[in-house]
Amino acid sequence: MNITDQIALVTGANRGIGKQFVLELLERGATKVYATARRPELLDFDDSRVIPLQLDLLDDESIAAAAATASDVTLLVNNAGISTGALLVTGDLTDARREMDTHFWGTLGTIRAFAPVLKANGGGAVVNVLSALSWFAAPGAGAYAAAKAAEWNMTNGVRLELAGQGTFVQGVHLGAADTDIMAEYDGPKIDPRDVARATLDGVASGSIEVVVDDWSAMVKASLAGDPAVFYKQMTEILGA
């Protein structure tokens, strides 16, 4: 897919990686970008090609309304997410459920709503912004990691189901980006714009998986080995 002249919708576009997706799409010549957020009044793009739109992953009606309004979309970027820090054994399961409802059910609901739109517009593409935590768990991120793991394999599943209508589905993995959601993290962080660049380069080249940074590449490479070796190394790196 050539990004020029595409019509995109980006979830969670008010800040962080989502905002950078909007800016990168505009720079690459997208005809229109629906920038969505739970509170679209907070969006601050100064470009007539940007259409603010309300979309809440926990509200099926808002997802359906967005799909009805943005009926010309050819590229769906599922970026919106949360991180509650919920623990799986001793934490409040309300937050753990909210993680799963957001990353898995909310993203799947958005794909289901926009799949007919993409089909009607020639097939198009879906991008799911995942995480290196799709492949491992870290202290304090058990619920997030479980939700991202579910979203990752959901991405693989919808890729197979949407292939028949010509819809390309891509999963994007990264470690830590310099965004508000990672403000408390002291380790190395990548520029969120680099996530958008690598992702859209991958869409253009037909890459179904994009591994943005060295941390994600290291985690992926470890999957074929003994997990005890990886978790020992990870514990030493994180000082846990």
JSON list of C-alpha atoms in Angstrom, two decimals:
[
{"chain": "A", "resi": 1, "resn": "MET", "atom": "CA", "xyz": [0.00, 0.00, 0.00]},
{"chain": "A", "resi": 2, "resn": "ASN", "atom": "CA", "xyz": [1.23, 3.45, -0.98]},
{"chain": "A", "resi": 3, "resn": "ILE", "atom": "CA", "xyz": [0.33, 5.85, 1.85]},
{"chain": "A", "resi": 4, "resn": "THR", "atom": "CA", "xyz": [-0.14, 8.73, -0.58]},
{"chain": "A", "resi": 5, "resn": "ASP", "atom": "CA", "xyz": [-3.84, 9.36, -1.19]},
{"chain": "A", "resi": 6, "resn": "GLN", "atom": "CA", "xyz": [-4.98, 6.92, 1.51]},
{"chain": "A", "resi": 7, "resn": "ILE", "atom": "CA", "xyz": [-7.74, 7.79, 3.98]},
{"chain": "A", "resi": 8, "resn": "ALA", "atom": "CA", "xyz": [-6.72, 6.72, 7.47]},
{"chain": "A", "resi": 9, "resn": "LEU", "atom": "CA", "xyz": [-8.24, 6.49, 10.92]},
{"chain": "A", "resi": 10, "resn": "VAL", "atom": "CA", "xyz": [-6.00, 6.51, 13.99]},
{"chain": "A", "resi": 11, "resn": "THR", "atom": "CA", "xyz": [-7.27, 5.61, 17.45]},
{"chain": "A", "resi": 12, "resn": "GLY", "atom": "CA", "xyz": [-5.78, 7.31, 20.49]},
{"chain": "A", "resi": 13, "resn": "ALA", "atom": "CA", "xyz": [-4.58, 10.21, 18.35]},
{"chain": "A", "resi": 14, "resn": "ASN", "atom": "CA", "xyz": [-4.55, 12.94, 20.97]},
{"chain": "A", "resi": 15, "resn": "ARG", "atom": "CA", "xyz": [-0.99, 12.25, 22.17]},
{"chain": "A", "resi": 16, "resn": "GLY", "atom": "CA", "xyz": [2.00, 9.93, 22.11]},
{"chain": "A", "resi": 17, "resn": "ILE", "atom": "CA", "xyz": [2.40, 7.42, 19.31]},
{"chain": "A", "resi": 18, "resn": "GLY", "atom": "CA", "xyz": [-1.09, 8.07, 17.96]},
{"chain": "A", "resi": 19, "resn": "LYS", "atom": "CA", "xyz": [-0.41, 11.76, 17.44]},
{"chain": "A", "resi": 20, "resn": "GLN", "atom": "CA", "xyz": [2.83, 10.91, 15.64]},
{"chain": "A", "resi": 21, "resn": "PHE", "atom": "CA", "xyz": [0.94, 8.52, 13.35]},
{"chain": "A", "resi": 22, "resn": "VAL", "atom": "CA", "xyz": [-1.34, 11.35, 12.31]},
{"chain": "A", "resi": 23, "resn": "LEU", "atom": "CA", "xyz": [1.59, 13.67, 11.61]},
{"chain": "A", "resi": 24, "resn": "GLU", "atom": "CA", "xyz": [3.51, 11.01, 9.68]},
{"chain": "A", "resi": 25, "resn": "LEU", "atom": "CA", "xyz": [0.47, 10.11, 7.59]},
{"chain": "A", "resi": 26, "resn": "LEU", "atom": "CA", "xyz": [0.02, 13.77, 6.69]},
{"chain": "A", "resi": 27, "resn": "GLU", "atom": "CA", "xyz": [3.70, 14.09, 5.78]},
{"chain": "A", "resi": 28, "resn": "ARG", "atom": "CA", "xyz": [3.41, 11.07, 3.49]},
{"chain": "A", "resi": 29, "resn": "GLY", "atom": "CA", "xyz": [0.49, 12.53, 1.60]},
{"chain": "A", "resi": 30, "resn": "ALA", "atom": "CA", "xyz": [-2.61, 10.95, 3.13]},
{"chain": "A", "resi": 31, "resn": "THR", "atom": "CA", "xyz": [-5.74, 12.54, 1.70]},
{"chain": "A", "resi": 32, "resn": "LYS", "atom": "CA", "xyz": [-7.61, 12.53, 5.01]},
{"chain": "A", "resi": 33, "resn": "VAL", "atom": "CA", "xyz": [-6.91, 11.35, 8.55]},
{"chain": "A", "resi": 34, "resn": "TYR", "atom": "CA", "xyz": [-9.65, 10.74, 11.08]},
{"chain": "A", "resi": 35, "resn": "ALA", "atom": "CA", "xyz": [-7.96, 11.47, 14.42]},
{"chain": "A", "resi": 36, "resn": "THR", "atom": "CA", "xyz": [-9.95, 9.79, 17.14]},
{"chain": "A", "resi": 37, "resn": "ALA", "atom": "CA", "xyz": [-9.95, 10.09, 20.90]},
{"chain": "A", "resi": 38, "resn": "ARG", "atom": "CA", "xyz": [-12.34, 9.63, 23.79]},
{"chain": "A", "resi": 39, "resn": "ARG", "atom": "CA", "xyz": [-12.28, 13.43, 24.10]},
{"chain": "A", "resi": 40, "resn": "PRO", "atom": "CA", "xyz": [-11.79, 14.77, 20.56]},
{"chain": "A", "resi": 41, "resn": "GLU", "atom": "CA", "xyz": [-11.87, 18.36, 21.82]},
{"chain": "A", "resi": 42, "resn": "LEU", "atom": "CA", "xyz": [-8.32, 17.76, 23.08]},
{"chain": "A", "resi": 43, "resn": "LEU", "atom": "CA", "xyz": [-6.98, 17.15, 19.57]},
{"chain": "A", "resi": 44, "resn": "ASP", "atom": "CA", "xyz": [-4.82, 20.04, 18.35]},
{"chain": "A", "resi": 45, "resn": "PHE", "atom": "CA", "xyz": [-3.91, 19.39, 14.71]},
{"chain": "A", "resi": 46, "resn": "ASP", "atom": "CA", "xyz": [-3.61, 22.39, 12.41]},
{"chain": "A", "resi": 47, "resn": "ASP", "atom": "CA", "xyz": [-4.34, 20.73, 9.07]},
{"chain": "A", "resi": 48, "resn": "SER", "atom": "CA", "xyz": [-7.61, 20.68, 7.16]},
{"chain": "A", "resi": 49, "resn": "ARG", "atom": "CA", "xyz": [-7.06, 17.02, 6.26]},
{"chain": "A", "resi": 50, "resn": "VAL", "atom": "CA", "xyz": [-7.48, 16.02, 9.93]},
{"chain": "A", "resi": 51, "resn": "ILE", "atom": "CA", "xyz": [-11.04, 15.17, 10.97]},
{"chain": "A", "resi": 52, "resn": "PRO", "atom": "CA", "xyz": [-11.53, 14.93, 14.77]},
{"chain": "A", "resi": 53, "resn": "LEU", "atom": "CA", "xyz": [-13.77, 12.04, 15.74]},
{"chain": "A", "resi": 54, "resn": "GLN", "atom": "CA", "xyz": [-14.95, 10.58, 19.04]},
{"chain": "A", "resi": 55, "resn": "LEU", "atom": "CA", "xyz": [-14.12, 6.91, 19.62]},
{"chain": "A", "resi": 56, "resn": "ASP", "atom": "CA", "xyz": [-13.94, 5.05, 22.93]},
{"chain": "A", "resi": 57, "resn": "LEU", "atom": "CA", "xyz": [-12.76, 1.44, 22.82]},
{"chain": "A", "resi": 58, "resn": "LEU", "atom": "CA", "xyz": [-14.97, 0.63, 25.80]},
{"chain": "A", "resi": 59, "resn": "ASP", "atom": "CA", "xyz": [-18.10, 1.97, 24.10]},
{"chain": "A", "resi": 60, "resn": "ASP", "atom": "CA", "xyz": [-19.48, -0.16, 21.26]},
{"chain": "A", "resi": 61, "resn": "GLU", "atom": "CA", "xyz": [-21.88, 2.58, 20.20]},
{"chain": "A", "resi": 62, "resn": "SER", "atom": "CA", "xyz": [-19.05, 5.08, 19.72]},
{"chain": "A", "resi": 63, "resn": "ILE", "atom": "CA", "xyz": [-17.14, 2.55, 17.61]},
{"chain": "A", "resi": 64, "resn": "ALA", "atom": "CA", "xyz": [-20.18, 1.92, 15.42]},
{"chain": "A", "resi": 65, "resn": "ALA", "atom": "CA", "xyz": [-20.80, 5.66, 15.06]},
{"chain": "A", "resi": 66, "resn": "ALA", "atom": "CA", "xyz": [-17.19, 6.25, 14.04]},
{"chain": "A", "resi": 67, "resn": "ALA", "atom": "CA", "xyz": [-17.38, 3.51, 11.39]},
{"chain": "A", "resi": 68, "resn": "ALA", "atom": "CA", "xyz": [-20.58, 5.02, 10.02]},
{"chain": "A", "resi": 69, "resn": "THR", "atom": "CA", "xyz": [-19.00, 8.48, 9.80]},
{"chain": "A", "resi": 70, "resn": "ALA", "atom": "CA", "xyz": [-15.63, 7.36, 8.47]},
{"chain": "A", "resi": 71, "resn": "SER", "atom": "CA", "xyz": [-17.07, 5.17, 5.71]},
{"chain": "A", "resi": 72, "resn": "ASP", "atom": "CA", "xyz": [-14.25, 6.07, 3.30]},
{"chain": "A", "resi": 73, "resn": "VAL", "atom": "CA", "xyz": [-11.37, 4.69, 5.40]},
{"chain": "A", "resi": 74, "resn": "THR", "atom": "CA", "xyz": [-8.73, 2.57, 3.67]},
{"chain": "A", "resi": 75, "resn": "LEU", "atom": "CA", "xyz": [-6.19, 2.34, 6.53]},
{"chain": "A", "resi": 76, "resn": "LEU", "atom": "CA", "xyz": [-7.13, 1.62, 10.15]},
{"chain": "A", "resi": 77, "resn": "VAL", "atom": "CA", "xyz": [-4.45, 2.21, 12.79]},
{"chain": "A", "resi": 78, "resn": "ASN", "atom": "CA", "xyz": [-5.38, 0.66, 16.14]},
{"chain": "A", "resi": 79, "resn": "ASN", "atom": "CA", "xyz": [-3.10, 2.51, 18.51]},
{"chain": "A", "resi": 80, "resn": "ALA", "atom": "CA", "xyz": [-5.24, 3.41, 21.54]},
{"chain": "A", "resi": 81, "resn": "GLY", "atom": "CA", "xyz": [-4.41, 1.64, 24.78]},
{"chain": "A", "resi": 82, "resn": "ILE", "atom": "CA", "xyz": [-3.98, 1.94, 28.53]},
{"chain": "A", "resi": 83, "resn": "SER", "atom": "CA", "xyz": [-1.57, 0.75, 31.20]},
{"chain": "A", "resi": 84, "resn": "THR", "atom": "CA", "xyz": [-2.99, 0.36, 34.70]},
{"chain": "A", "resi": 85, "resn": "GLY", "atom": "CA", "xyz": [-0.08, -1.47, 36.33]},
{"chain": "A", "resi": 86, "resn": "ALA", "atom": "CA", "xyz": [-2.57, -4.09, 37.54]},
{"chain": "A", "resi": 87, "resn": "LEU", "atom": "CA", "xyz": [-1.15, -7.21, 39.16]},
{"chain": "A", "resi": 88, "resn": "LEU", "atom": "CA", "xyz": [-2.71, -10.55, 38.27]},
{"chain": "A", "resi": 89, "resn": "VAL", "atom": "CA", "xyz": [-2.70, -12.35, 41.63]},
{"chain": "A", "resi": 90, "resn": "THR", "atom": "CA", "xyz": [-2.97, -9.64, 44.28]},
{"chain": "A", "resi": 91, "resn": "GLY", "atom": "CA", "xyz": [-4.21, -6.68, 42.21]},
{"chain": "A", "resi": 92, "resn": "ASP", "atom": "CA", "xyz": [-7.69, -5.32, 41.60]},
{"chain": "A", "resi": 93, "resn": "LEU", "atom": "CA", "xyz": [-9.21, -7.42, 38.83]},
{"chain": "A", "resi": 94, "resn": "THR", "atom": "CA", "xyz": [-11.28, -4.42, 37.76]},
{"chain": "A", "resi": 95, "resn": "ASP", "atom": "CA", "xyz": [-8.13, -2.89, 36.26]},
{"chain": "A", "resi": 96, "resn": "ALA", "atom": "CA", "xyz": [-6.99, -6.19, 34.78]},
{"chain": "A", "resi": 97, "resn": "ARG", "atom": "CA", "xyz": [-10.35, -6.59, 33.06]},
{"chain": "A", "resi": 98, "resn": "ARG", "atom": "CA", "xyz": [-10.14, -3.02, 31.78]},
{"chain": "A", "resi": 99, "resn": "GLU", "atom": "CA", "xyz": [-6.77, -3.83, 30.20]},
{"chain": "A", "resi": 100, "resn": "MET", "atom": "CA", "xyz": [-8.26, -6.83, 28.38]},
{"chain": "A", "resi": 101, "resn": "ASP", "atom": "CA", "xyz": [-11.44, -4.96, 27.45]},
{"chain": "A", "resi": 102, "resn": "THR", "atom": "CA", "xyz": [-9.36, -2.16, 25.94]},
{"chain": "A", "resi": 103, "resn": "HIS", "atom": "CA", "xyz": [-6.57, -3.97, 24.13]},
{"chain": "A", "resi": 104, "resn": "PHE", "atom": "CA", "xyz": [-8.33, -7.15, 23.07]},
{"chain": "A", "resi": 105, "resn": "TRP", "atom": "CA", "xyz": [-12.09, -6.59, 22.95]},
{"chain": "A", "resi": 106, "resn": "GLY", "atom": "CA", "xyz": [-11.94, -2.89, 22.11]},
{"chain": "A", "resi": 107, "resn": "THR", "atom": "CA", "xyz": [-9.44, -3.37, 19.30]},
{"chain": "A", "resi": 108, "resn": "LEU", "atom": "CA", "xyz": [-11.33, -6.39, 17.98]},
{"chain": "A", "resi": 109, "resn": "GLY", "atom": "CA", "xyz": [-14.58, -4.43, 18.11]},
{"chain": "A", "resi": 110, "resn": "THR", "atom": "CA", "xyz": [-13.02, -1.67, 16.06]},
{"chain": "A", "resi": 111, "resn": "ILE", "atom": "CA", "xyz": [-11.74, -4.14, 13.48]},
{"chain": "A", "resi": 112, "resn": "ARG", "atom": "CA", "xyz": [-15.15, -5.80, 13.25]},
{"chain": "A", "resi": 113, "resn": "ALA", "atom": "CA", "xyz": [-16.82, -2.42, 12.73]},
{"chain": "A", "resi": 114, "resn": "PHE", "atom": "CA", "xyz": [-14.38, -1.29, 10.05]},
{"chain": "A", "resi": 115, "resn": "ALA", "atom": "CA", "xyz": [-13.90, -4.60, 8.20]},
{"chain": "A", "resi": 116, "resn": "PRO", "atom": "CA", "xyz": [-16.94, -3.96, 5.96]},
{"chain": "A", "resi": 117, "resn": "VAL", "atom": "CA", "xyz": [-15.76, -0.40, 5.37]},
{"chain": "A", "resi": 118, "resn": "LEU", "atom": "CA", "xyz": [-12.33, -1.60, 4.26]},
{"chain": "A", "resi": 119, "resn": "LYS", "atom": "CA", "xyz": [-13.89, -4.28, 2.05]},
{"chain": "A", "resi": 120, "resn": "ALA", "atom": "CA", "xyz": [-16.14, -1.74, 0.36]},
{"chain": "A", "resi": 121, "resn": "ASN", "atom": "CA", "xyz": [-13.13, 0.48, -0.28]},
{"chain": "A", "resi": 122, "resn": "GLY", "atom": "CA", "xyz": [-11.02, -2.19, -1.95]},
{"chain": "A", "resi": 123, "resn": "GLY", "atom": "CA", "xyz": [-9.55, -4.11, 1.00]},
{"chain": "A", "resi": 124, "resn": "GLY", "atom": "CA", "xyz": [-7.23, -1.61, 2.63]},
{"chain": "A", "resi": 125, "resn": "ALA", "atom": "CA", "xyz": [-5.13, -2.33, 5.69]},
{"chain": "A", "resi": 126, "resn": "VAL", "atom": "CA", "xyz": [-5.30, -2.73, 9.47]},
{"chain": "A", "resi": 127, "resn": "VAL", "atom": "CA", "xyz": [-2.38, -1.87, 11.75]},
{"chain": "A", "resi": 128, "resn": "ASN", "atom": "CA", "xyz": [-2.38, -3.04, 15.37]},
{"chain": "A", "resi": 129, "resn": "VAL", "atom": "CA", "xyz": [0.17, -1.38, 17.64]},
{"chain": "A", "resi": 130, "resn": "LEU", "atom": "CA", "xyz": [1.25, -4.15, 20.00]},
{"chain": "A", "resi": 131, "resn": "SER", "atom": "CA", "xyz": [4.28, -4.41, 22.30]},
{"chain": "A", "resi": 132, "resn": "ALA", "atom": "CA", "xyz": [7.35, -6.45, 23.10]},
{"chain": "A", "resi": 133, "resn": "LEU", "atom": "CA", "xyz": [5.23, -7.40, 26.13]},
{"chain": "A", "resi": 134, "resn": "SER", "atom": "CA", "xyz": [3.13, -9.45, 23.71]},
{"chain": "A", "resi": 135, "resn": "TRP", "atom": "CA", "xyz": [5.91, -12.02, 24.11]},
{"chain": "A", "resi": 136, "resn": "PHE", "atom": "CA", "xyz": [6.95, -11.80, 27.78]},
{"chain": "A", "resi": 137, "resn": "ALA", "atom": "CA", "xyz": [5.84, -10.47, 31.16]},
{"chain": "A", "resi": 138, "resn": "ALA", "atom": "CA", "xyz": [7.63, -7.94, 33.33]},
{"chain": "A", "resi": 139, "resn": "PRO", "atom": "CA", "xyz": [7.19, -6.98, 36.99]},
{"chain": "A", "resi": 140, "resn": "GLY", "atom": "CA", "xyz": [4.22, -4.67, 37.42]},
{"chain": "A", "resi": 141, "resn": "ALA", "atom": "CA", "xyz": [2.92, -5.31, 33.92]},
{"chain": "A", "resi": 142, "resn": "GLY", "atom": "CA", "xyz": [1.22, -8.68, 34.21]},
{"chain": "A", "resi": 143, "resn": "ALA", "atom": "CA", "xyz": [-2.23, -7.56, 33.14]},
{"chain": "A", "resi": 144, "resn": "TYR", "atom": "CA", "xyz": [-0.88, -5.38, 30.33]},
{"chain": "A", "resi": 145, "resn": "ALA", "atom": "CA", "xyz": [1.32, -8.21, 29.04]},
{"chain": "A", "resi": 146, "resn": "ALA", "atom": "CA", "xyz": [-1.57, -10.69, 29.09]},
{"chain": "A", "resi": 147, "resn": "ALA", "atom": "CA", "xyz": [-3.81, -8.26, 27.21]},
{"chain": "A", "resi": 148, "resn": "LYS", "atom": "CA", "xyz": [-1.14, -7.53, 24.61]},
{"chain": "A", "resi": 149, "resn": "ALA", "atom": "CA", "xyz": [-0.44, -11.25, 24.14]},
{"chain": "A", "resi": 150, "resn": "ALA", "atom": "CA", "xyz": [-4.15, -11.76, 23.46]},
{"chain": "A", "resi": 151, "resn": "GLU", "atom": "CA", "xyz": [-4.17, -8.81, 21.06]},
{"chain": "A", "resi": 152, "resn": "TRP", "atom": "CA", "xyz": [-1.13, -10.20, 19.24]},
{"chain": "A", "resi": 153, "resn": "ASN", "atom": "CA", "xyz": [-2.69, -13.56, 18.50]},
{"chain": "A", "resi": 154, "resn": "MET", "atom": "CA", "xyz": [-6.00, -11.87, 17.72]},
{"chain": "A", "resi": 155, "resn": "THR", "atom": "CA", "xyz": [-4.04, -9.90, 15.10]},
{"chain": "A", "resi": 156, "resn": "ASN", "atom": "CA", "xyz": [-2.87, -13.19, 13.59]},
{"chain": "A", "resi": 157, "resn": "GLY", "atom": "CA", "xyz": [-6.42, -14.54, 13.62]},
{"chain": "A", "resi": 158, "resn": "VAL", "atom": "CA", "xyz": [-8.05, -11.55, 11.93]},
{"chain": "A", "resi": 159, "resn": "ARG", "atom": "CA", "xyz": [-5.26, -11.53, 9.33]},
{"chain": "A", "resi": 160, "resn": "LEU", "atom": "CA", "xyz": [-6.38, -14.98, 8.22]},
{"chain": "A", "resi": 161, "resn": "GLU", "atom": "CA", "xyz": [-10.07, -14.08, 8.33]},
{"chain": "A", "resi": 162, "resn": "LEU", "atom": "CA", "xyz": [-9.67, -10.81, 6.39]},
{"chain": "A", "resi": 163, "resn": "ALA", "atom": "CA", "xyz": [-7.32, -12.15, 3.74]},
{"chain": "A", "resi": 164, "resn": "GLY", "atom": "CA", "xyz": [-10.24, -13.20, 1.57]},
{"chain": "A", "resi": 165, "resn": "GLN", "atom": "CA", "xyz": [-11.49, -9.62, 1.27]},
{"chain": "A", "resi": 166, "resn": "GLY", "atom": "CA", "xyz": [-8.01, -8.35, 0.42]},
{"chain": "A", "resi": 167, "resn": "THR", "atom": "CA", "xyz": [-7.36, -6.59, 3.75]},
{"chain": "A", "resi": 168, "resn": "PHE", "atom": "CA", "xyz": [-3.71, -6.47, 4.84]},
{"chain": "A", "resi": 169, "resn": "VAL", "atom": "CA", "xyz": [-3.18, -6.85, 8.61]},
{"chain": "A", "resi": 170, "resn": "GLN", "atom": "CA", "xyz": [0.03, -5.82, 10.36]},
{"chain": "A", "resi": 171, "resn": "GLY", "atom": "CA", "xyz": [1.24, -6.19, 13.95]},
{"chain": "A", "resi": 172, "resn": "VAL", "atom": "CA", "xyz": [3.76, -3.70, 15.38]},
{"chain": "A", "resi": 173, "resn": "HIS", "atom": "CA", "xyz": [6.03, -4.48, 18.35]},
{"chain": "A", "resi": 174, "resn": "LEU", "atom": "CA", "xyz": [8.07, -2.02, 20.37]},
{"chain": "A", "resi": 175, "resn": "GLY", "atom": "CA", "xyz": [9.59, -1.71, 23.81]},
{"chain": "A", "resi": 176, "resn": "ALA", "atom": "CA", "xyz": [9.35, 1.69, 25.50]},
{"chain": "A", "resi": 177, "resn": "ALA", "atom": "CA", "xyz": [8.57, 4.90, 23.62]},
{"chain": "A", "resi": 178, "resn": "ASP", "atom": "CA", "xyz": [8.96, 8.38, 25.08]},
{"chain": "A", "resi": 179, "resn": "THR", "atom": "CA", "xyz": [5.27, 8.96, 25.80]},
{"chain": "A", "resi": 180, "resn": "ASP", "atom": "CA", "xyz": [3.10, 9.87, 28.77]},
{"chain": "A", "resi": 181, "resn": "ILE", "atom": "CA", "xyz": [2.17, 6.23, 29.37]},
{"chain": "A", "resi": 182, "resn": "MET", "atom": "CA", "xyz": [5.88, 5.42, 29.94]},
{"chain": "A", "resi": 183, "resn": "ALA", "atom": "CA", "xyz": [6.69, 8.52, 31.99]},
{"chain": "A", "resi": 184, "resn": "GLU", "atom": "CA", "xyz": [7.62, 6.47, 35.09]},
{"chain": "A", "resi": 185, "resn": "TYR", "atom": "CA", "xyz": [9.94, 4.13, 33.18]},
{"chain": "A", "resi": 186, "resn": "ASP", "atom": "CA", "xyz": [13.63, 4.93, 33.64]},
{"chain": "A", "resi": 187, "resn": "GLY", "atom": "CA", "xyz": [15.07, 2.76, 30.87]},
{"chain": "A", "resi": 188, "resn": "PRO", "atom": "CA", "xyz": [15.86, 3.67, 27.26]},
{"chain": "A", "resi": 189, "resn": "LYS", "atom": "CA", "xyz": [12.98, 4.98, 25.18]},
{"chain": "A", "resi": 190, "resn": "ILE", "atom": "CA", "xyz": [12.60, 5.45, 21.47]},
{"chain": "A", "resi": 191, "resn": "ASP", "atom": "CA", "xyz": [11.11, 8.43, 19.69]},
{"chain": "A", "resi": 192, "resn": "PRO", "atom": "CA", "xyz": [7.37, 7.74, 19.13]},
{"chain": "A", "resi": 193, "resn": "ARG", "atom": "CA", "xyz": [7.70, 9.17, 15.63]},
{"chain": "A", "resi": 194, "resn": "ASP", "atom": "CA", "xyz": [10.08, 6.29, 14.84]},
{"chain": "A", "resi": 195, "resn": "VAL", "atom": "CA", "xyz": [7.23, 3.88, 15.57]},
{"chain": "A", "resi": 196, "resn": "ALA", "atom": "CA", "xyz": [5.01, 5.60, 13.01]},
{"chain": "A", "resi": 197, "resn": "ARG", "atom": "CA", "xyz": [7.80, 5.72, 10.44]},
{"chain": "A", "resi": 198, "resn": "ALA", "atom": "CA", "xyz": [8.74, 2.05, 10.81]},
{"chain": "A", "resi": 199, "resn": "THR", "atom": "CA", "xyz": [5.10, 0.99, 10.75]},
{"chain": "A", "resi": 200, "resn": "LEU", "atom": "CA", "xyz": [4.17, 2.90, 7.61]},
{"chain": "A", "resi": 201, "resn": "ASP", "atom": "CA", "xyz": [7.37, 1.77, 5.90]},
{"chain": "A", "resi": 202, "resn": "GLY", "atom": "CA", "xyz": [6.20, -1.78, 6.70]},
{"chain": "A", "resi": 203, "resn": "VAL", "atom": "CA", "xyz": [2.74, -1.12, 5.33]},
{"chain": "A", "resi": 204, "resn": "ALA", "atom": "CA", "xyz": [4.29, 0.19, 2.11]},
{"chain": "A", "resi": 205, "resn": "SER", "atom": "CA", "xyz": [6.51, -2.88, 1.77]},
{"chain": "A", "resi": 206, "resn": "GLY", "atom": "CA", "xyz": [3.86, -5.42, 2.78]},
{"chain": "A", "resi": 207, "resn": "SER", "atom": "CA", "xyz": [5.47, -6.51, 6.07]},
{"chain": "A", "resi": 208, "resn": "ILE", "atom": "CA", "xyz": [2.89, -8.26, 8.25]},
{"chain": "A", "resi": 209, "resn": "GLU", "atom": "CA", "xyz": [5.07, -7.76, 11.33]},
{"chain": "A", "resi": 210, "resn": "VAL", "atom": "CA", "xyz": [7.21, -4.77, 12.27]},
{"chain": "A", "resi": 211, "resn": "VAL", "atom": "CA", "xyz": [9.75, -5.03, 15.10]},
{"chain": "A", "resi": 212, "resn": "VAL", "atom": "CA", "xyz": [10.63, -1.43, 15.80]},
{"chain": "A", "resi": 213, "resn": "ASP", "atom": "CA", "xyz": [13.52, -1.53, 18.27]},
{"chain": "A", "resi": 214, "resn": "ASP", "atom": "CA", "xyz": [16.41, -3.65, 19.53]},
{"chain": "A", "resi": 215, "resn": "TRP", "atom": "CA", "xyz": [14.59, -4.60, 22.75]},
{"chain": "A", "resi": 216, "resn": "SER", "atom": "CA", "xyz": [11.68, -6.13, 20.82]},
{"chain": "A", "resi": 217, "resn": "ALA", "atom": "CA", "xyz": [14.08, -7.90, 18.47]},
{"chain": "A", "resi": 218, "resn": "MET", "atom": "CA", "xyz": [15.94, -9.38, 21.46]},
{"chain": "A", "resi": 219, "resn": "VAL", "atom": "CA", "xyz": [12.70, -10.60, 23.05]},
{"chain": "A", "resi": 220, "resn": "LYS", "atom": "CA", "xyz": [11.50, -12.16, 19.80]},
{"chain": "A", "resi": 221, "resn": "ALA", "atom": "CA", "xyz": [14.82, -13.91, 19.24]},
{"chain": "A", "resi": 222, "resn": "SER", "atom": "CA", "xyz": [14.60, -15.44, 22.72]},
{"chain": "A", "resi": 223, "resn": "LEU", "atom": "CA", "xyz": [11.30, -17.22, 22.06]},
{"chain": "A", "resi": 224, "resn": "ALA", "atom": "CA", "xyz": [12.92, -20.27, 20.52]},
{"chain": "A", "resi": 225, "resn": "GLY", "atom": "CA", "xyz": [15.17, -20.75, 23.56]},
{"chain": "A", "resi": 226, "resn": "ASP", "atom": "CA", "xyz": [14.77, -21.82, 27.18]},
{"chain": "A", "resi": 227, "resn": "PRO", "atom": "CA", "xyz": [12.51, -19.23, 28.86]},
{"chain": "A", "resi": 228, "resn": "ALA", "atom": "CA", "xyz": [14.49, -19.61, 32.09]},
{"chain": "A", "resi": 229, "resn": "VAL", "atom": "CA", "xyz": [17.53, -18.13, 30.34]},
{"chain": "A", "resi": 230, "resn": "PHE", "atom": "CA", "xyz": [15.55, -15.19, 29.03]},
{"chain": "A", "resi": 231, "resn": "TYR", "atom": "CA", "xyz": [13.84, -14.38, 32.34]},
{"chain": "A", "resi": 232, "resn": "LYS", "atom": "CA", "xyz": [17.15, -14.54, 34.19]},
{"chain": "A", "resi": 233, "resn": "GLN", "atom": "CA", "xyz": [18.63, -12.10, 31.67]},
{"chain": "A", "resi": 234, "resn": "MET", "atom": "CA", "xyz": [15.55, -9.88, 31.78]},
{"chain": "A", "resi": 235, "resn": "THR", "atom": "CA", "xyz": [15.61, -9.78, 35.58]},
{"chain": "A", "resi": 236, "resn": "GLU", "atom": "CA", "xyz": [19.22, -8.70, 35.54]},
{"chain": "A", "resi": 237, "resn": "ILE", "atom": "CA", "xyz": [18.51, -5.97, 32.96]},
{"chain": "A", "resi": 238, "resn": "LEU", "atom": "CA", "xyz": [15.51, -4.60, 34.84]},
{"chain": "A", "resi": 239, "resn": "GLY", "atom": "CA", "xyz": [17.11, -5.02, 38.22]},
{"chain": "A", "resi": 240, "resn": "ALA", "atom": "CA", "xyz": [14.03, -6.86, 39.46]}
]
